[in-house]
JSON list of C-alpha atoms in Angstrom, two decimals:
[
{"chain": "P", "resi": 1, "resn": "MET", "atom": "CA", "xyz": [64.75, 36.35, 15.54]},
{"chain": "P", "resi": 2, "resn": "LYS", "atom": "CA", "xyz": [65.50, 35.94, 19.25]},
{"chain": "P", "resi": 3, "resn": "ARG", "atom": "CA", "xyz": [68.47, 33.66, 18.48]},
{"chain": "P", "resi": 4, "resn": "SER", "atom": "CA", "xyz": [69.85, 36.18, 15.92]},
{"chain": "P", "resi": 5, "resn": "LEU", "atom": "CA", "xyz": [69.60, 39.00, 18.43]},
{"chain": "P", "resi": 6, "resn": "THR", "atom": "CA", "xyz": [71.35, 36.90, 21.10]},
{"chain": "P", "resi": 7, "resn": "LEU", "atom": "CA", "xyz": [74.13, 35.99, 18.66]},
{"chain": "P", "resi": 8, "resn": "LEU", "atom": "CA", "xyz": [74.57, 39.63, 17.65]},
{"chain": "P", "resi": 9, "resn": "LEU", "atom": "CA", "xyz": [74.71, 40.73, 21.28]},
{"chain": "P", "resi": 10, "resn": "CYS", "atom": "CA", "xyz": [77.30, 38.07, 22.15]},
{"chain": "P", "resi": 11, "resn": "THR", "atom": "CA", "xyz": [79.42, 39.07, 19.16]},
{"chain": "P", "resi": 12, "resn": "LEU", "atom": "CA", "xyz": [79.34, 42.73, 20.18]},
{"chain": "P", "resi": 13, "resn": "LEU", "atom": "CA", "xyz": [80.26, 41.91, 23.77]},
{"chain": "P", "resi": 14, "resn": "MET", "atom": "CA", "xyz": [83.17, 39.72, 22.67]},
{"chain": "P", "resi": 15, "resn": "ALA", "atom": "CA", "xyz": [84.45, 42.50, 20.40]},
{"chain": "P", "resi": 16, "resn": "CYS", "atom": "CA", "xyz": [84.71, 44.80, 23.43]},
{"chain": "P", "resi": 17, "resn": "VAL", "atom": "CA", "xyz": [86.62, 42.35, 25.63]},
{"chain": "P", "resi": 18, "resn": "GLY", "atom": "CA", "xyz": [90.09, 43.70, 26.28]},
{"chain": "P", "resi": 19, "resn": "ASP", "atom": "CA", "xyz": [89.07, 47.33, 25.72]},
{"chain": "P", "resi": 20, "resn": "GLU", "atom": "CA", "xyz": [87.37, 47.51, 29.11]},
{"chain": "P", "resi": 21, "resn": "ASN", "atom": "CA", "xyz": [90.67, 48.00, 30.93]},
{"chain": "P", "resi": 22, "resn": "ILE", "atom": "CA", "xyz": [91.97, 50.72, 28.61]},
{"chain": "P", "resi": 23, "resn": "TYR", "atom": "CA", "xyz": [92.27, 54.10, 30.33]},
{"chain": "P", "resi": 24, "resn": "ARG", "atom": "CA", "xyz": [90.47, 56.80, 28.38]},
{"chain": "P", "resi": 25, "resn": "GLU", "atom": "CA", "xyz": [90.25, 59.73, 30.83]},
{"chain": "P", "resi": 26, "resn": "TYR", "atom": "CA", "xyz": [93.33, 61.42, 29.34]},
{"chain": "P", "resi": 27, "resn": "GLU", "atom": "CA", "xyz": [94.48, 61.07, 25.75]},
{"chain": "P", "resi": 28, "resn": "CYS", "atom": "CA", "xyz": [97.46, 58.87, 24.95]},
{"chain": "P", "resi": 29, "resn": "ARG", "atom": "CA", "xyz": [99.10, 58.91, 21.53]},
{"chain": "P", "resi": 30, "resn": "PHE", "atom": "CA", "xyz": [102.76, 57.87, 21.21]},
{"chain": "P", "resi": 31, "resn": "VAL", "atom": "CA", "xyz": [104.78, 56.57, 18.26]},
{"chain": "P", "resi": 32, "resn": "PHE", "atom": "CA", "xyz": [108.46, 55.57, 18.28]},
{"chain": "P", "resi": 33, "resn": "ASP", "atom": "CA", "xyz": [110.52, 54.11, 15.43]},
{"chain": "P", "resi": 34, "resn": "PRO", "atom": "CA", "xyz": [113.47, 52.13, 16.84]},
{"chain": "P", "resi": 35, "resn": "THR", "atom": "CA", "xyz": [115.15, 51.98, 13.41]},
{"chain": "P", "resi": 36, "resn": "LEU", "atom": "CA", "xyz": [115.74, 55.73, 13.67]},
{"chain": "P", "resi": 37, "resn": "HIS", "atom": "CA", "xyz": [117.30, 55.29, 17.14]},
{"chain": "P", "resi": 38, "resn": "PRO", "atom": "CA", "xyz": [119.46, 52.14, 17.05]},
{"chain": "P", "resi": 39, "resn": "LEU", "atom": "CA", "xyz": [121.22, 50.60, 20.03]},
{"chain": "P", "resi": 40, "resn": "PRO", "atom": "CA", "xyz": [122.51, 51.73, 22.48]},
{"chain": "P", "resi": 41, "resn": "CYS", "atom": "CA", "xyz": [119.25, 53.71, 22.70]},
{"chain": "P", "resi": 42, "resn": "GLN", "atom": "CA", "xyz": [117.73, 52.33, 25.91]},
{"chain": "P", "resi": 43, "resn": "LEU", "atom": "CA", "xyz": [114.13, 52.58, 24.62]},
{"chain": "P", "resi": 44, "resn": "THR", "atom": "CA", "xyz": [115.06, 50.48, 21.58]},
{"chain": "P", "resi": 45, "resn": "ALA", "atom": "CA", "xyz": [116.84, 47.93, 23.81]},
{"chain": "P", "resi": 46, "resn": "MET", "atom": "CA", "xyz": [113.83, 47.65, 26.14]},
{"chain": "P", "resi": 47, "resn": "LEU", "atom": "CA", "xyz": [111.57, 46.43, 23.32]},
{"chain": "P", "resi": 48, "resn": "SER", "atom": "CA", "xyz": [113.28, 43.05, 23.22]},
{"chain": "P", "resi": 49, "resn": "THR", "atom": "CA", "xyz": [114.17, 42.57, 26.88]},
{"chain": "P", "resi": 50, "resn": "PRO", "atom": "CA", "xyz": [111.63, 40.96, 29.25]},
{"chain": "P", "resi": 51, "resn": "GLY", "atom": "CA", "xyz": [111.49, 42.72, 32.61]},
{"chain": "P", "resi": 52, "resn": "GLN", "atom": "CA", "xyz": [112.75, 46.04, 31.26]},
{"chain": "P", "resi": 53, "resn": "PHE", "atom": "CA", "xyz": [110.44, 49.03, 31.49]},
{"chain": "P", "resi": 54, "resn": "MET", "atom": "CA", "xyz": [110.79, 52.71, 30.64]},
{"chain": "P", "resi": 55, "resn": "LYS", "atom": "CA", "xyz": [109.13, 55.81, 31.95]},
{"chain": "P", "resi": 56, "resn": "ILE", "atom": "CA", "xyz": [108.63, 58.01, 28.91]},
{"chain": "P", "resi": 57, "resn": "GLU", "atom": "CA", "xyz": [108.06, 61.77, 29.07]},
{"chain": "P", "resi": 58, "resn": "THR", "atom": "CA", "xyz": [108.13, 64.28, 26.22]},
{"chain": "P", "resi": 59, "resn": "SER", "atom": "CA", "xyz": [108.97, 67.95, 25.83]},
{"chain": "P", "resi": 60, "resn": "VAL", "atom": "CA", "xyz": [109.76, 70.41, 23.06]},
{"chain": "P", "resi": 61, "resn": "GLN", "atom": "CA", "xyz": [113.05, 72.29, 23.33]},
{"chain": "P", "resi": 62, "resn": "GLN", "atom": "CA", "xyz": [114.01, 74.91, 20.76]},
{"chain": "P", "resi": 63, "resn": "GLY", "atom": "CA", "xyz": [111.45, 73.49, 18.33]},
{"chain": "P", "resi": 64, "resn": "VAL", "atom": "CA", "xyz": [112.65, 69.88, 18.62]},
{"chain": "P", "resi": 65, "resn": "ARG", "atom": "CA", "xyz": [110.67, 67.16, 20.41]},
{"chain": "P", "resi": 66, "resn": "HIS", "atom": "CA", "xyz": [112.64, 65.23, 23.05]},
{"chain": "P", "resi": 67, "resn": "LEU", "atom": "CA", "xyz": [111.84, 62.02, 24.86]},
{"chain": "P", "resi": 68, "resn": "LYS", "atom": "CA", "xyz": [113.17, 61.60, 28.36]},
{"chain": "P", "resi": 69, "resn": "THR", "atom": "CA", "xyz": [113.33, 57.94, 29.28]},
{"chain": "P", "resi": 70, "resn": "THR", "atom": "CA", "xyz": [114.08, 56.50, 32.69]},
{"chain": "P", "resi": 71, "resn": "ARG", "atom": "CA", "xyz": [114.98, 52.81, 32.89]},
{"chain": "P", "resi": 72, "resn": "ASN", "atom": "CA", "xyz": [113.44, 50.72, 35.66]},
{"chain": "P", "resi": 73, "resn": "PHE", "atom": "CA", "xyz": [116.30, 48.56, 36.87]},
{"chain": "P", "resi": 74, "resn": "ASP", "atom": "CA", "xyz": [118.95, 51.24, 37.33]},
{"chain": "P", "resi": 75, "resn": "GLY", "atom": "CA", "xyz": [117.21, 54.61, 36.95]},
{"chain": "P", "resi": 76, "resn": "ALA", "atom": "CA", "xyz": [119.40, 55.54, 33.98]},
{"chain": "P", "resi": 77, "resn": "THR", "atom": "CA", "xyz": [117.95, 58.39, 31.94]},
{"chain": "P", "resi": 78, "resn": "GLU", "atom": "CA", "xyz": [118.35, 59.24, 28.29]},
{"chain": "P", "resi": 79, "resn": "ASP", "atom": "CA", "xyz": [117.39, 62.22, 26.15]},
{"chain": "P", "resi": 80, "resn": "ILE", "atom": "CA", "xyz": [116.23, 61.11, 22.70]},
{"chain": "P", "resi": 81, "resn": "ARG", "atom": "CA", "xyz": [115.89, 63.85, 20.08]},
{"chain": "P", "resi": 82, "resn": "LEU", "atom": "CA", "xyz": [113.06, 63.21, 17.62]},
{"chain": "P", "resi": 83, "resn": "ASN", "atom": "CA", "xyz": [114.39, 65.35, 14.82]},
{"chain": "P", "resi": 84, "resn": "THR", "atom": "CA", "xyz": [113.62, 63.55, 11.57]},
{"chain": "P", "resi": 85, "resn": "GLU", "atom": "CA", "xyz": [110.92, 65.00, 9.33]},
{"chain": "P", "resi": 86, "resn": "ARG", "atom": "CA", "xyz": [108.63, 62.03, 9.97]},
{"chain": "P", "resi": 87, "resn": "GLU", "atom": "CA", "xyz": [109.05, 62.31, 13.74]},
{"chain": "P", "resi": 88, "resn": "SER", "atom": "CA", "xyz": [108.49, 66.07, 13.78]},
{"chain": "P", "resi": 89, "resn": "ARG", "atom": "CA", "xyz": [105.07, 65.60, 12.11]},
{"chain": "P", "resi": 90, "resn": "GLN", "atom": "CA", "xyz": [103.83, 63.29, 14.90]},
{"chain": "P", "resi": 91, "resn": "THR", "atom": "CA", "xyz": [101.64, 64.65, 17.65]},
{"chain": "P", "resi": 92, "resn": "TYR", "atom": "CA", "xyz": [102.13, 63.23, 21.12]},
{"chain": "P", "resi": 93, "resn": "ALA", "atom": "CA", "xyz": [99.89, 63.00, 24.18]},
{"chain": "P", "resi": 94, "resn": "LEU", "atom": "CA", "xyz": [101.18, 61.02, 27.15]},
{"chain": "P", "resi": 95, "resn": "GLY", "atom": "CA", "xyz": [98.23, 60.57, 29.46]},
{"chain": "P", "resi": 96, "resn": "ALA", "atom": "CA", "xyz": [97.36, 62.41, 32.66]},
{"chain": "P", "resi": 97, "resn": "ASN", "atom": "CA", "xyz": [100.63, 64.23, 33.27]},
{"chain": "P", "resi": 98, "resn": "ASN", "atom": "CA", "xyz": [102.89, 63.64, 30.27]},
{"chain": "P", "resi": 99, "resn": "CYS", "atom": "CA", "xyz": [104.23, 60.27, 31.41]},
{"chain": "P", "resi": 100, "resn": "ILE", "atom": "CA", "xyz": [103.64, 56.69, 30.32]},
{"chain": "P", "resi": 101, "resn": "ILE", "atom": "CA", "xyz": [105.38, 53.47, 31.33]},
{"chain": "P", "resi": 102, "resn": "VAL", "atom": "CA", "xyz": [106.13, 50.86, 28.66]},
{"chain": "P", "resi": 103, "resn": "GLY", "atom": "CA", "xyz": [107.88, 47.52, 28.90]},
{"chain": "P", "resi": 104, "resn": "VAL", "atom": "CA", "xyz": [107.93, 43.81, 28.31]},
{"chain": "P", "resi": 105, "resn": "SER", "atom": "CA", "xyz": [106.45, 41.77, 31.16]},
{"chain": "P", "resi": 106, "resn": "SER", "atom": "CA", "xyz": [108.87, 39.16, 32.46]},
{"chain": "P", "resi": 107, "resn": "TYR", "atom": "CA", "xyz": [105.84, 36.99, 33.35]},
{"chain": "P", "resi": 108, "resn": "ASP", "atom": "CA", "xyz": [104.65, 36.36, 29.80]},
{"chain": "P", "resi": 109, "resn": "ASN", "atom": "CA", "xyz": [106.88, 38.40, 27.44]},
{"chain": "P", "resi": 110, "resn": "ILE", "atom": "CA", "xyz": [103.95, 40.65, 26.49]},
{"chain": "P", "resi": 111, "resn": "LEU", "atom": "CA", "xyz": [104.44, 44.33, 25.73]},
{"chain": "P", "resi": 112, "resn": "VAL", "atom": "CA", "xyz": [102.43, 46.48, 28.18]},
{"chain": "P", "resi": 113, "resn": "ALA", "atom": "CA", "xyz": [101.83, 50.21, 28.66]},
{"chain": "P", "resi": 114, "resn": "TYR", "atom": "CA", "xyz": [100.57, 51.98, 31.77]},
{"chain": "P", "resi": 115, "resn": "GLU", "atom": "CA", "xyz": [99.54, 55.48, 32.76]},
{"chain": "P", "resi": 116, "resn": "GLY", "atom": "CA", "xyz": [102.52, 57.06, 34.54]},
{"chain": "P", "resi": 117, "resn": "GLN", "atom": "CA", "xyz": [100.39, 58.40, 37.40]},
{"chain": "P", "resi": 118, "resn": "CYS", "atom": "CA", "xyz": [98.92, 56.46, 40.34]},
{"chain": "P", "resi": 119, "resn": "ALA", "atom": "CA", "xyz": [95.55, 55.03, 39.26]},
{"chain": "P", "resi": 120, "resn": "ASN", "atom": "CA", "xyz": [94.06, 55.15, 42.74]},
{"chain": "P", "resi": 121, "resn": "CYS", "atom": "CA", "xyz": [95.02, 58.79, 43.35]},
{"chain": "P", "resi": 122, "resn": "LEU", "atom": "CA", "xyz": [93.69, 59.80, 39.91]},
{"chain": "P", "resi": 123, "resn": "LYS", "atom": "CA", "xyz": [90.41, 58.05, 40.72]},
{"chain": "P", "resi": 124, "resn": "GLU", "atom": "CA", "xyz": [90.04, 59.06, 44.37]},
{"chain": "P", "resi": 125, "resn": "LEU", "atom": "CA", "xyz": [91.60, 62.54, 44.54]},
{"chain": "P", "resi": 126, "resn": "GLY", "atom": "CA", "xyz": [91.15, 64.09, 41.12]},
{"chain": "P", "resi": 127, "resn": "GLY", "atom": "CA", "xyz": [93.86, 66.24, 39.65]},
{"chain": "P", "resi": 128, "resn": "ARG", "atom": "CA", "xyz": [96.61, 64.50, 37.75]},
{"chain": "P", "resi": 129, "resn": "ASN", "atom": "CA", "xyz": [100.00, 64.85, 39.42]},
{"chain": "P", "resi": 130, "resn": "TYR", "atom": "CA", "xyz": [100.62, 61.57, 41.24]},
{"chain": "P", "resi": 131, "resn": "PRO", "atom": "CA", "xyz": [103.89, 60.30, 39.76]},
{"chain": "P", "resi": 132, "resn": "LEU", "atom": "CA", "xyz": [105.08, 56.76, 40.27]},
{"chain": "P", "resi": 133, "resn": "THR", "atom": "CA", "xyz": [108.70, 56.02, 41.16]},
{"chain": "P", "resi": 134, "resn": "TRP", "atom": "CA", "xyz": [110.74, 52.85, 40.65]},
{"chain": "P", "resi": 135, "resn": "GLN", "atom": "CA", "xyz": [111.29, 50.64, 43.70]},
{"chain": "P", "resi": 136, "resn": "ASN", "atom": "CA", "xyz": [113.09, 47.39, 44.43]},
{"chain": "P", "resi": 137, "resn": "SER", "atom": "CA", "xyz": [115.38, 47.45, 41.36]},
{"chain": "P", "resi": 138, "resn": "GLY", "atom": "CA", "xyz": [112.48, 48.50, 39.15]},
{"chain": "P", "resi": 139, "resn": "LEU", "atom": "CA", "xyz": [110.19, 45.57, 39.92]},
{"chain": "P", "resi": 140, "resn": "TYR", "atom": "CA", "xyz": [107.63, 47.88, 41.50]},
{"chain": "P", "resi": 141, "resn": "LEU", "atom": "CA", "xyz": [106.17, 51.34, 41.02]},
{"chain": "P", "resi": 142, "resn": "HIS", "atom": "CA", "xyz": [105.41, 53.37, 44.15]},
{"chain": "P", "resi": 143, "resn": "CYS", "atom": "CA", "xyz": [103.13, 56.36, 44.79]},
{"chain": "P", "resi": 144, "resn": "SER", "atom": "CA", "xyz": [104.36, 58.59, 47.62]},
{"chain": "P", "resi": 145, "resn": "LYS", "atom": "CA", "xyz": [100.94, 60.31, 47.88]},
{"chain": "P", "resi": 146, "resn": "CYS", "atom": "CA", "xyz": [98.87, 57.23, 48.87]},
{"chain": "P", "resi": 147, "resn": "ASN", "atom": "CA", "xyz": [101.79, 54.90, 49.68]},
{"chain": "P", "resi": 148, "resn": "ARG", "atom": "CA", "xyz": [100.58, 52.16, 47.32]},
{"chain": "P", "resi": 149, "resn": "THR", "atom": "CA", "xyz": [102.98, 49.97, 45.38]},
{"chain": "P", "resi": 150, "resn": "TYR", "atom": "CA", "xyz": [102.26, 48.21, 42.06]},
{"chain": "P", "resi": 151, "resn": "ASN", "atom": "CA", "xyz": [103.92, 45.26, 40.36]},
{"chain": "P", "resi": 152, "resn": "VAL", "atom": "CA", "xyz": [105.34, 46.58, 37.09]},
{"chain": "P", "resi": 153, "resn": "ASN", "atom": "CA", "xyz": [105.01, 43.24, 35.27]},
{"chain": "P", "resi": 154, "resn": "ASN", "atom": "CA", "xyz": [101.22, 43.01, 35.60]},
{"chain": "P", "resi": 155, "resn": "GLY", "atom": "CA", "xyz": [100.14, 46.38, 37.02]},
{"chain": "P", "resi": 156, "resn": "VAL", "atom": "CA", "xyz": [98.39, 44.92, 40.07]},
{"chain": "P", "resi": 157, "resn": "LEU", "atom": "CA", "xyz": [98.47, 46.44, 43.52]},
{"chain": "P", "resi": 158, "resn": "ALA", "atom": "CA", "xyz": [101.24, 44.81, 45.55]},
{"chain": "P", "resi": 159, "resn": "GLU", "atom": "CA", "xyz": [101.22, 46.85, 48.78]},
{"chain": "P", "resi": 160, "resn": "GLY", "atom": "CA", "xyz": [99.10, 49.49, 50.47]},
{"chain": "P", "resi": 161, "resn": "ASN", "atom": "CA", "xyz": [95.41, 50.10, 50.93]},
{"chain": "P", "resi": 162, "resn": "ALA", "atom": "CA", "xyz": [92.98, 48.18, 48.75]},
{"chain": "P", "resi": 163, "resn": "GLY", "atom": "CA", "xyz": [92.47, 49.72, 45.34]},
{"chain": "P", "resi": 164, "resn": "ILE", "atom": "CA", "xyz": [92.64, 49.22, 41.62]},
{"chain": "P", "resi": 165, "resn": "ALA", "atom": "CA", "xyz": [95.46, 48.15, 39.31]},
{"chain": "P", "resi": 166, "resn": "LEU", "atom": "CA", "xyz": [97.44, 50.57, 37.17]},
{"chain": "P", "resi": 167, "resn": "TYR", "atom": "CA", "xyz": [95.56, 52.06, 34.24]},
{"chain": "P", "resi": 168, "resn": "ARG", "atom": "CA", "xyz": [96.57, 50.50, 30.93]},
{"chain": "P", "resi": 169, "resn": "TYR", "atom": "CA", "xyz": [96.89, 51.77, 27.40]},
{"chain": "P", "resi": 170, "resn": "LYS", "atom": "CA", "xyz": [96.83, 49.81, 24.17]},
{"chain": "P", "resi": 171, "resn": "VAL", "atom": "CA", "xyz": [100.31, 49.04, 22.90]},
{"chain": "P", "resi": 172, "resn": "SER", "atom": "CA", "xyz": [101.76, 47.34, 19.83]},
{"chain": "P", "resi": 173, "resn": "LEU", "atom": "CA", "xyz": [105.02, 46.79, 18.03]},
{"chain": "P", "resi": 174, "resn": "ASP", "atom": "CA", "xyz": [103.60, 46.95, 14.53]},
{"chain": "P", "resi": 175, "resn": "GLY", "atom": "CA", "xyz": [106.10, 46.63, 11.68]},
{"chain": "P", "resi": 176, "resn": "GLY", "atom": "CA", "xyz": [108.84, 47.49, 14.15]},
{"chain": "P", "resi": 177, "resn": "ILE", "atom": "CA", "xyz": [107.09, 50.74, 15.20]},
{"chain": "P", "resi": 178, "resn": "LEU", "atom": "CA", "xyz": [106.14, 51.12, 18.87]},
{"chain": "P", "resi": 179, "resn": "ARG", "atom": "CA", "xyz": [102.64, 52.57, 19.28]},
{"chain": "P", "resi": 180, "resn": "VAL", "atom": "CA", "xyz": [100.79, 53.40, 22.52]},
{"chain": "P", "resi": 181, "resn": "TRP", "atom": "CA", "xyz": [97.24, 54.79, 22.44]},
{"chain": "P", "resi": 182, "resn": "ASN", "atom": "CA", "xyz": [93.78, 54.67, 23.96]}
]
């Protein structure tokens, strides 16, 4: 009986590994179909390019959902209209202040997604408006509020006062569809 309980406990703990770093304070739910937005769409291009990251924000203008993307290495922006029937049925929630950061790490070619606000300011100060800006050709994300800088490829704190890494979201490229959630 004791061995069964220990085995069950170990199995449950192992099932939770990986979820412990997922940010759950604010809802994140994002879906993007690159087949509906072929190249030169910069978000579609980012999905296969290590080291490229996008800030993604969403808004509704005249009844049509738009994505505003900002590329890390050159700051180029793009307005993507999500106007197909399938896209218009999706509901979106992009974390603390309507901004997520998604990209392919140049360290290990893994797709990653981060909260678009400074993790340390969210944790220490409350509120939710602590935007991160690209620095050093998009290799880093910087918070002007606390003056911390994060490495975009792994989310760890690179400069500034001691603190935590960027908050992460779950991300997948499932059947060609980009999904980010918590």
